[in-house]
Short mmCIF file of C-alpha atoms in Angstrom, two decimals:
data_model
loop_
_atom_site.label_atom_id
_atom_site.label_comp_id
_atom_site.label_asym_id
_atom_site.label_seq_id
_atom_site.Cartn_x
_atom_site.Cartn_y
_atom_site.Cartn_z
CA UNK B 1 15.02 26.12 8.74
CA UNK B 2 15.38 22.66 9.98
CA UNK B 3 14.32 19.91 8.02
CA UNK B 4 11.48 17.11 8.95
CA UNK B 5 13.95 14.12 8.83
CA UNK B 6 12.91 12.11 5.74
CA UNK B 7 9.70 13.76 4.58
CA UNK B 8 10.01 15.08 0.79
CA UNK B 9 8.20 17.00 -1.96
CA UNK B 10 8.14 17.04 -5.35
CA UNK B 11 9.62 20.34 -6.50
CA UNK B 12 6.96 21.20 -9.04
CA UNK B 13 9.01 23.80 -10.49
CA UNK B 14 11.68 21.53 -11.51
CA UNK B 15 8.96 18.93 -13.45
CA UNK B 16 9.70 18.80 -16.99
CA UNK B 17 6.07 19.50 -19.07
CA UNK B 18 6.97 16.45 -20.96
CA UNK B 19 6.90 14.28 -17.87
CA UNK B 20 4.17 15.81 -16.16
CA UNK B 21 1.93 15.02 -19.09
CA UNK B 22 3.74 11.45 -19.71
CA UNK B 23 2.47 10.86 -16.30
CA UNK B 24 -0.60 12.10 -16.75
CA UNK B 25 -1.25 10.28 -19.74
CA UNK B 26 -0.23 7.40 -18.54
CA UNK B 27 2.76 6.98 -20.87
CA UNK B 28 5.11 6.99 -18.02
CA UNK B 29 4.75 5.30 -14.62
CA UNK B 30 6.25 6.44 -11.58
CA UNK B 31 8.67 4.08 -9.19
CA UNK B 32 8.23 5.18 -5.50
CA UNK B 33 10.80 3.29 -4.46
CA UNK B 34 13.51 5.99 -5.77
CA UNK B 35 11.36 8.47 -7.96
CA UNK B 36 12.42 7.16 -11.20
CA UNK B 37 9.55 7.78 -14.14
CA UNK B 38 9.80 4.84 -16.69
CA UNK B 39 8.26 4.60 -20.11
CA UNK B 40 4.81 2.66 -19.46
CA UNK B 41 4.05 -0.23 -21.59
CA UNK B 42 2.42 0.73 -24.59
CA UNK B 43 4.15 3.91 -25.05
CA UNK B 44 6.65 2.72 -27.74
CA UNK B 45 9.56 3.20 -25.71
CA UNK B 46 11.36 1.69 -22.98
CA UNK B 47 13.88 2.73 -19.97
CA UNK B 48 13.91 5.36 -17.62
CA UNK B 49 13.34 9.04 -18.41
CA UNK B 50 13.79 11.02 -15.38
CA UNK B 51 14.04 11.27 -11.41
CA UNK B 52 11.48 13.36 -10.00
CA UNK B 53 12.82 16.18 -8.03
CA UNK B 54 12.82 16.32 -4.27
CA UNK B 55 13.27 19.03 -2.00
CA UNK B 56 12.48 18.69 1.84
CA UNK B 57 9.37 19.61 3.63
CA UNK B 58 10.09 22.54 6.40
CA UNK B 59 8.28 22.83 9.93
CA UNK B 60 6.01 25.38 8.07
CA UNK B 61 4.69 22.87 6.19
CA UNK B 62 4.18 20.47 8.57
CA UNK B 63 0.44 21.28 9.13
CA UNK B 64 -0.22 19.99 5.23
CA UNK B 65 1.50 17.08 5.84
CA UNK B 66 0.64 15.70 9.18
CA UNK B 67 -2.68 14.22 8.07
CA UNK B 68 -0.58 11.55 5.99
CA UNK B 69 1.99 11.42 8.32
CA UNK B 70 -0.45 10.48 11.34
CA UNK B 71 -2.27 7.98 8.84
CA UNK B 72 0.68 6.19 8.38
CA UNK B 73 1.86 6.41 12.01
CA UNK B 74 5.48 7.50 10.93
CA UNK B 75 6.18 10.34 13.07
CA UNK B 76 9.00 8.83 14.69
CA UNK B 77 11.99 10.02 12.79
CA UNK B 78 11.74 6.61 10.39
CA UNK B 79 14.52 6.69 7.95
CA UNK B 80 12.19 6.92 4.45
CA UNK B 81 13.21 4.92 1.66
CA UNK B 82 9.97 4.11 -0.85
CA UNK B 83 7.91 7.17 -2.07
CA UNK B 84 4.07 7.50 -2.27
CA UNK B 85 2.55 11.12 -3.71
CA UNK B 86 -0.64 12.63 -2.03
CA UNK B 87 -2.04 15.88 -2.46
CA UNK B 88 -2.36 17.75 0.86
CA UNK B 89 -3.18 21.59 0.86
CA UNK B 90 -1.39 23.50 -2.29
CA UNK B 91 2.07 20.71 -2.04
CA UNK B 92 2.66 17.37 -3.19
CA UNK B 93 3.79 15.91 -0.26
CA UNK B 94 5.86 12.55 -1.16
CA UNK B 95 6.31 10.48 2.22
CA UNK B 96 7.38 6.80 2.44
CA UNK B 97 3.85 5.41 3.57
CA UNK B 98 5.05 1.57 2.53
CA UNK B 99 8.92 0.90 2.91
CA UNK B 100 9.23 3.39 5.99
CA UNK B 101 11.20 0.94 8.46
CA UNK B 102 9.19 1.96 11.29
CA UNK B 103 5.84 1.41 9.22
CA UNK B 104 5.99 -1.29 7.23
CA UNK B 105 8.37 -3.43 10.04
CA UNK B 106 5.88 -2.51 12.58
CA UNK B 107 2.87 -3.79 10.89
CA UNK B 108 4.95 -7.05 9.88
CA UNK B 109 5.99 -7.36 13.82
CA UNK B 110 2.41 -7.29 14.54
CA UNK B 111 1.00 -9.97 12.16
CA UNK B 112 4.34 -12.43 13.31
CA UNK B 113 3.01 -11.78 16.72
CA UNK B 114 -0.51 -12.59 15.68
CA UNK B 115 0.47 -15.83 13.75
CA UNK B 116 2.41 -16.93 17.24
CA UNK B 117 -0.62 -16.49 19.15
CA UNK B 118 -3.04 -17.93 16.72
CA UNK B 119 -0.68 -20.62 16.57
CA UNK B 120 -0.95 -21.70 19.81
CA UNK B 121 -4.79 -21.47 19.87
CA UNK B 122 -5.23 -23.75 17.24
CA UNK B 123 -5.24 -27.81 18.01
CA UNK B 124 -5.44 -29.18 14.57
CA UNK B 125 -1.67 -29.93 13.04
CA UNK B 126 -3.13 -28.88 9.71
CA UNK B 127 -4.27 -25.63 10.52
CA UNK B 128 -0.73 -24.84 12.62
CA UNK B 129 0.91 -25.89 9.36
CA UNK B 130 -1.43 -23.28 7.19
CA UNK B 131 -0.22 -20.76 9.27
CA UNK B 132 2.97 -20.54 7.60
CA UNK B 133 1.90 -19.04 4.71
CA UNK B 134 1.05 -16.26 7.07
CA UNK B 135 4.63 -16.46 7.99
CA UNK B 136 6.23 -16.72 4.48
CA UNK B 137 3.94 -13.96 3.56
CA UNK B 138 5.64 -11.68 6.26
CA UNK B 139 9.22 -13.19 5.49
CA UNK B 140 8.65 -12.07 2.04
CA UNK B 141 7.27 -8.52 2.26
CA UNK B 142 10.35 -8.24 4.77
CA UNK B 143 13.15 -9.78 2.17
CA UNK B 144 11.51 -7.55 -0.46
CA UNK B 145 11.76 -4.23 1.24
CA UNK B 146 15.18 -4.97 2.25
CA UNK B 147 16.17 -5.57 -1.33
CA UNK B 148 13.91 -2.63 -2.77
CA UNK B 149 15.52 -0.10 0.00
CA UNK B 150 19.44 -1.75 -0.85
CA UNK B 151 19.93 1.13 -3.80
CA UNK B 152 21.10 -1.80 -6.12
CA UNK B 153 20.73 -1.04 -9.89
CA UNK B 154 18.00 -2.59 -11.17
CA UNK B 155 19.75 -4.67 -14.25
CA UNK B 156 21.25 -6.46 -10.99
CA UNK B 157 17.92 -7.14 -8.92
CA UNK B 158 15.64 -7.78 -11.76
CA UNK B 159 15.35 -11.49 -11.69
CA UNK B 160 15.48 -11.52 -7.74
CA UNK B 161 12.41 -9.28 -7.80
CA UNK B 162 10.57 -11.03 -10.34
CA UNK B 163 11.11 -14.38 -7.84
CA UNK B 164 10.19 -12.43 -4.98
CA UNK B 165 6.77 -10.81 -6.46
CA UNK B 166 6.06 -14.63 -7.23
CA UNK B 167 6.36 -15.54 -3.88
CA UNK B 168 4.16 -12.73 -2.63
CA UNK B 169 1.49 -13.19 -5.03
CA UNK B 170 1.19 -17.01 -4.01
CA UNK B 171 1.34 -16.18 0.11
CA UNK B 172 -1.44 -13.38 -0.45
CA UNK B 173 -4.02 -15.64 -2.09
CA UNK B 174 -2.88 -18.45 0.34
CA UNK B 175 -3.50 -15.94 3.58
CA UNK B 176 -7.18 -14.23 1.81
CA UNK B 177 -7.88 -18.03 2.21
CA UNK B 178 -7.25 -18.91 5.44
CA UNK B 179 -9.08 -15.46 7.05
CA UNK B 180 -11.83 -16.63 4.91
CA UNK B 181 -11.19 -20.00 6.80
CA UNK B 182 -11.56 -18.11 9.97
CA UNK B 183 -14.58 -16.28 9.23
CA UNK B 184 -16.49 -19.76 8.12
CA UNK B 185 -15.23 -21.42 11.37
CA UNK B 186 -16.09 -18.75 14.07
CA UNK B 187 -19.14 -18.03 12.54
CA UNK B 188 -20.46 -21.64 12.49
CA UNK B 189 -19.24 -22.46 15.37
CA UNK B 190 -18.79 -21.57 19.13
CA UNK B 191 -15.08 -20.92 20.20
CA UNK B 192 -13.94 -20.09 23.51
CA UNK B 193 -13.78 -16.62 24.10
CA UNK B 194 -9.66 -16.41 23.98
CA UNK B 195 -9.45 -18.17 20.40
CA UNK B 196 -12.71 -15.59 19.19
CA UNK B 197 -10.17 -12.51 20.44
CA UNK B 198 -7.09 -14.09 18.96
CA UNK B 199 -8.91 -14.24 15.98
CA UNK B 200 -10.36 -10.89 15.53
CA UNK B 201 -6.95 -9.58 15.81
CA UNK B 202 -5.23 -11.72 13.57
CA UNK B 203 -7.80 -10.77 11.17
CA UNK B 204 -7.47 -7.15 11.72
CA UNK B 205 -3.46 -7.44 11.53
CA UNK B 206 -3.78 -9.28 8.20
CA UNK B 207 -5.95 -7.57 6.52
CA UNK B 208 -4.22 -3.99 7.92
CA UNK B 209 -0.99 -5.33 6.98
CA UNK B 210 -1.68 -6.12 2.75
CA UNK B 211 -2.53 -2.66 1.43
CA UNK B 212 0.68 -1.12 2.51
CA UNK B 213 2.69 -4.12 0.84
CA UNK B 214 0.85 -4.50 -2.45
CA UNK B 215 3.00 -1.46 -2.46
CA UNK B 216 5.78 -3.23 -2.35
CA UNK B 217 4.51 -5.52 -4.95
CA UNK B 218 4.05 -2.86 -7.19
CA UNK B 219 7.57 -1.84 -7.17
CA UNK B 220 8.90 -4.95 -7.55
CA UNK B 221 7.19 -5.23 -10.94
CA UNK B 222 9.03 -2.27 -11.70
CA UNK B 223 12.20 -3.58 -10.62
CA UNK B 224 11.62 -6.79 -13.02
CA UNK B 225 11.35 -4.45 -15.50
CA UNK B 226 7.23 -5.20 -15.96
CA UNK B 227 5.73 -1.49 -15.85
CA UNK B 228 2.60 -2.98 -17.88
CA UNK B 229 2.05 -5.49 -14.60
CA UNK B 230 2.83 -2.81 -11.81
CA UNK B 231 -0.67 -1.10 -13.20
CA UNK B 232 -2.65 -4.31 -13.56
CA UNK B 233 -1.24 -5.12 -9.89
CA UNK B 234 -2.72 -2.16 -9.08
CA UNK B 235 -5.77 -2.21 -10.51
CA UNK B 236 -6.59 -6.04 -10.10
CA UNK B 237 -5.02 -6.51 -6.99
CA UNK B 238 -6.58 -3.30 -5.25
CA UNK B 239 -10.08 -4.48 -6.18
CA UNK B 240 -9.33 -8.16 -4.29
CA UNK B 241 -8.05 -6.27 -1.32
CA UNK B 242 -11.46 -4.28 -1.06
CA UNK B 243 -13.87 -7.17 -1.65
CA UNK B 244 -11.54 -9.03 1.17
CA UNK B 245 -11.97 -5.60 3.61
CA UNK B 246 -15.70 -5.90 2.49
CA UNK B 247 -16.07 -9.50 3.07
CA UNK B 248 -14.61 -9.12 6.85
CA UNK B 249 -16.69 -5.93 7.20
CA UNK B 250 -19.64 -8.43 6.73
CA UNK B 251 -18.96 -10.40 8.87
CA UNK B 252 -18.21 -8.40 11.76
CA UNK B 253 -21.87 -6.69 11.32
CA UNK B 254 -23.16 -10.48 11.36
CA UNK B 255 -21.10 -10.53 14.79
CA UNK B 256 -22.97 -8.23 16.29
CA UNK B 257 -26.49 -8.54 15.00
CA UNK B 258 -26.15 -12.53 16.09
CA UNK B 259 -25.04 -10.79 19.74
CA UNK B 260 -27.93 -8.22 19.53
CA UNK B 261 -30.70 -11.47 18.82
CA UNK B 262 -28.93 -13.11 21.71
CA UNK B 263 -27.53 -15.89 19.88
CA UNK B 264 -24.19 -15.98 21.79
CA UNK B 265 -21.07 -14.28 21.40
CA UNK B 266 -18.53 -12.28 23.30
CA UNK B 267 -19.81 -8.68 23.89
CA UNK B 268 -16.43 -7.77 25.69
CA UNK B 269 -14.40 -8.80 22.58
CA UNK B 270 -16.39 -7.13 20.22
CA UNK B 271 -16.46 -4.18 22.17
CA UNK B 272 -12.49 -4.06 22.79
CA UNK B 273 -12.12 -4.12 19.34
CA UNK B 274 -14.59 -1.57 18.15
CA UNK B 275 -12.09 1.50 17.53
CA UNK B 276 -9.46 -1.34 15.99
CA UNK B 277 -12.47 -1.77 13.66
CA UNK B 278 -13.68 1.49 12.84
CA UNK B 279 -10.04 2.27 11.82
CA UNK B 280 -9.72 -0.26 9.82
CA UNK B 281 -13.07 -0.09 7.60
CA UNK B 282 -12.28 3.54 7.46
CA UNK B 283 -8.88 3.88 6.85
CA UNK B 284 -7.16 6.52 4.68
CA UNK B 285 -3.56 5.39 4.44
CA UNK B 286 -5.73 2.29 2.55
CA UNK B 287 -7.67 4.73 0.34
CA UNK B 288 -4.28 6.18 -0.59
CA UNK B 289 -2.35 3.04 -0.81
CA UNK B 290 -5.38 1.33 -3.10
CA UNK B 291 -6.33 4.21 -5.16
CA UNK B 292 -4.69 5.53 -8.27
CA UNK B 293 -1.49 7.13 -6.20
CA UNK B 294 -0.82 9.49 -9.51
CA UNK B 295 -4.13 11.09 -9.42
CA UNK B 296 -3.75 13.53 -6.64
CA UNK B 297 -0.42 14.34 -7.72
CA UNK B 298 -1.85 15.80 -10.93
CA UNK B 299 -4.37 17.03 -8.69
CA UNK B 300 -2.29 19.60 -7.34
CA UNK B 301 -0.16 19.97 -10.10
CA UNK B 302 -3.05 21.53 -12.00
CA UNK B 303 -3.72 24.00 -8.59
CA UNK B 304 -0.08 24.55 -8.70
CA UNK B 305 -0.10 25.52 -12.67
CA UNK B 306 -1.14 28.72 -14.05
CA UNK B 307 -4.33 28.67 -15.86
CA UNK B 308 -2.41 28.88 -19.10
CA UNK B 309 -0.73 26.22 -18.33
CA UNK B 310 -3.36 23.51 -17.36
CA UNK B 311 -5.00 24.93 -20.57
CA UNK B 312 -2.11 23.24 -22.59
CA UNK B 313 -2.27 19.87 -20.88
CA UNK B 314 -6.26 20.07 -22.24
CA UNK B 315 -4.81 20.39 -26.08
CA UNK B 316 -5.38 17.17 -28.01
CA UNK B 317 -2.24 17.51 -29.73
CA UNK B 318 0.78 17.08 -27.88
CA UNK B 319 4.22 15.42 -28.92
CA UNK B 320 3.67 12.70 -26.41
CA UNK B 321 0.35 11.47 -27.64
CA UNK B 322 1.89 11.14 -31.00
CA UNK B 323 4.47 8.90 -29.49
CA UNK B 324 2.00 7.01 -27.75
CA UNK B 325 0.10 6.26 -31.05
CA UNK B 326 3.21 5.43 -32.89
#
């Protein structure tokens, strides 16, 4: 039976009980770039524990995998390198939601095109200069993606990963600041319709890119040998991204209210972007990327295991927990 190119799933039958328990209790951490399981910070150990065994997803399983593929817009035969786990029916599907050549590169291209359009519409030189932060961010994401996909040993890229991580983090803060600046500018003044349309399109593309790029940042933490920071990145930056998305939603709601009250606005622009805004605020992909990526893995692992095996995971005494407290 022909395999679906690039789409893999975890072979739960070959994952050891110790590894499952370590991931469940967070004494181990998973790298999506290469499927390696690391000892987590605080476990009392360091290094690589194991590689998760992967097997191809067959066409008969496409129905269960299709939702994730559609969400990620990955059904194009992309070559997948980085992996993210999500539960679909009774199988754990591991797909490249982040570092897929078409998925993430396509998003970066959209942001770069939006940057060029906004730059032409902004007259002040200082604002044009500020847009360079977006170019830096897109470039940093792209270069990090290439490095993570290179399959170079972690020992050889750890320092480069740390430098790229610093660059990404700084650029991300700058773009959030500029998005808030655009909201303030266009919320208090009346631009022309072309500028307004470009600004909304620009903010949509940027805020759609950042959740996917966050996983690249997390992978850089692991490549730099900082699994503890990888977990903090997921928790802290995920909250930050959700706040920015909510702030943009509130800004859009305010634009609709102003329009309804007859206080100006561009109804055609808002109508044209209604579907894009709905997709952004209701994105299942963002829920996957910003949540604990291992949670659905264990939900599925538990459903695949028999009652006796599930009960064994709930017993308080086990060697993994003793290792953690040793």
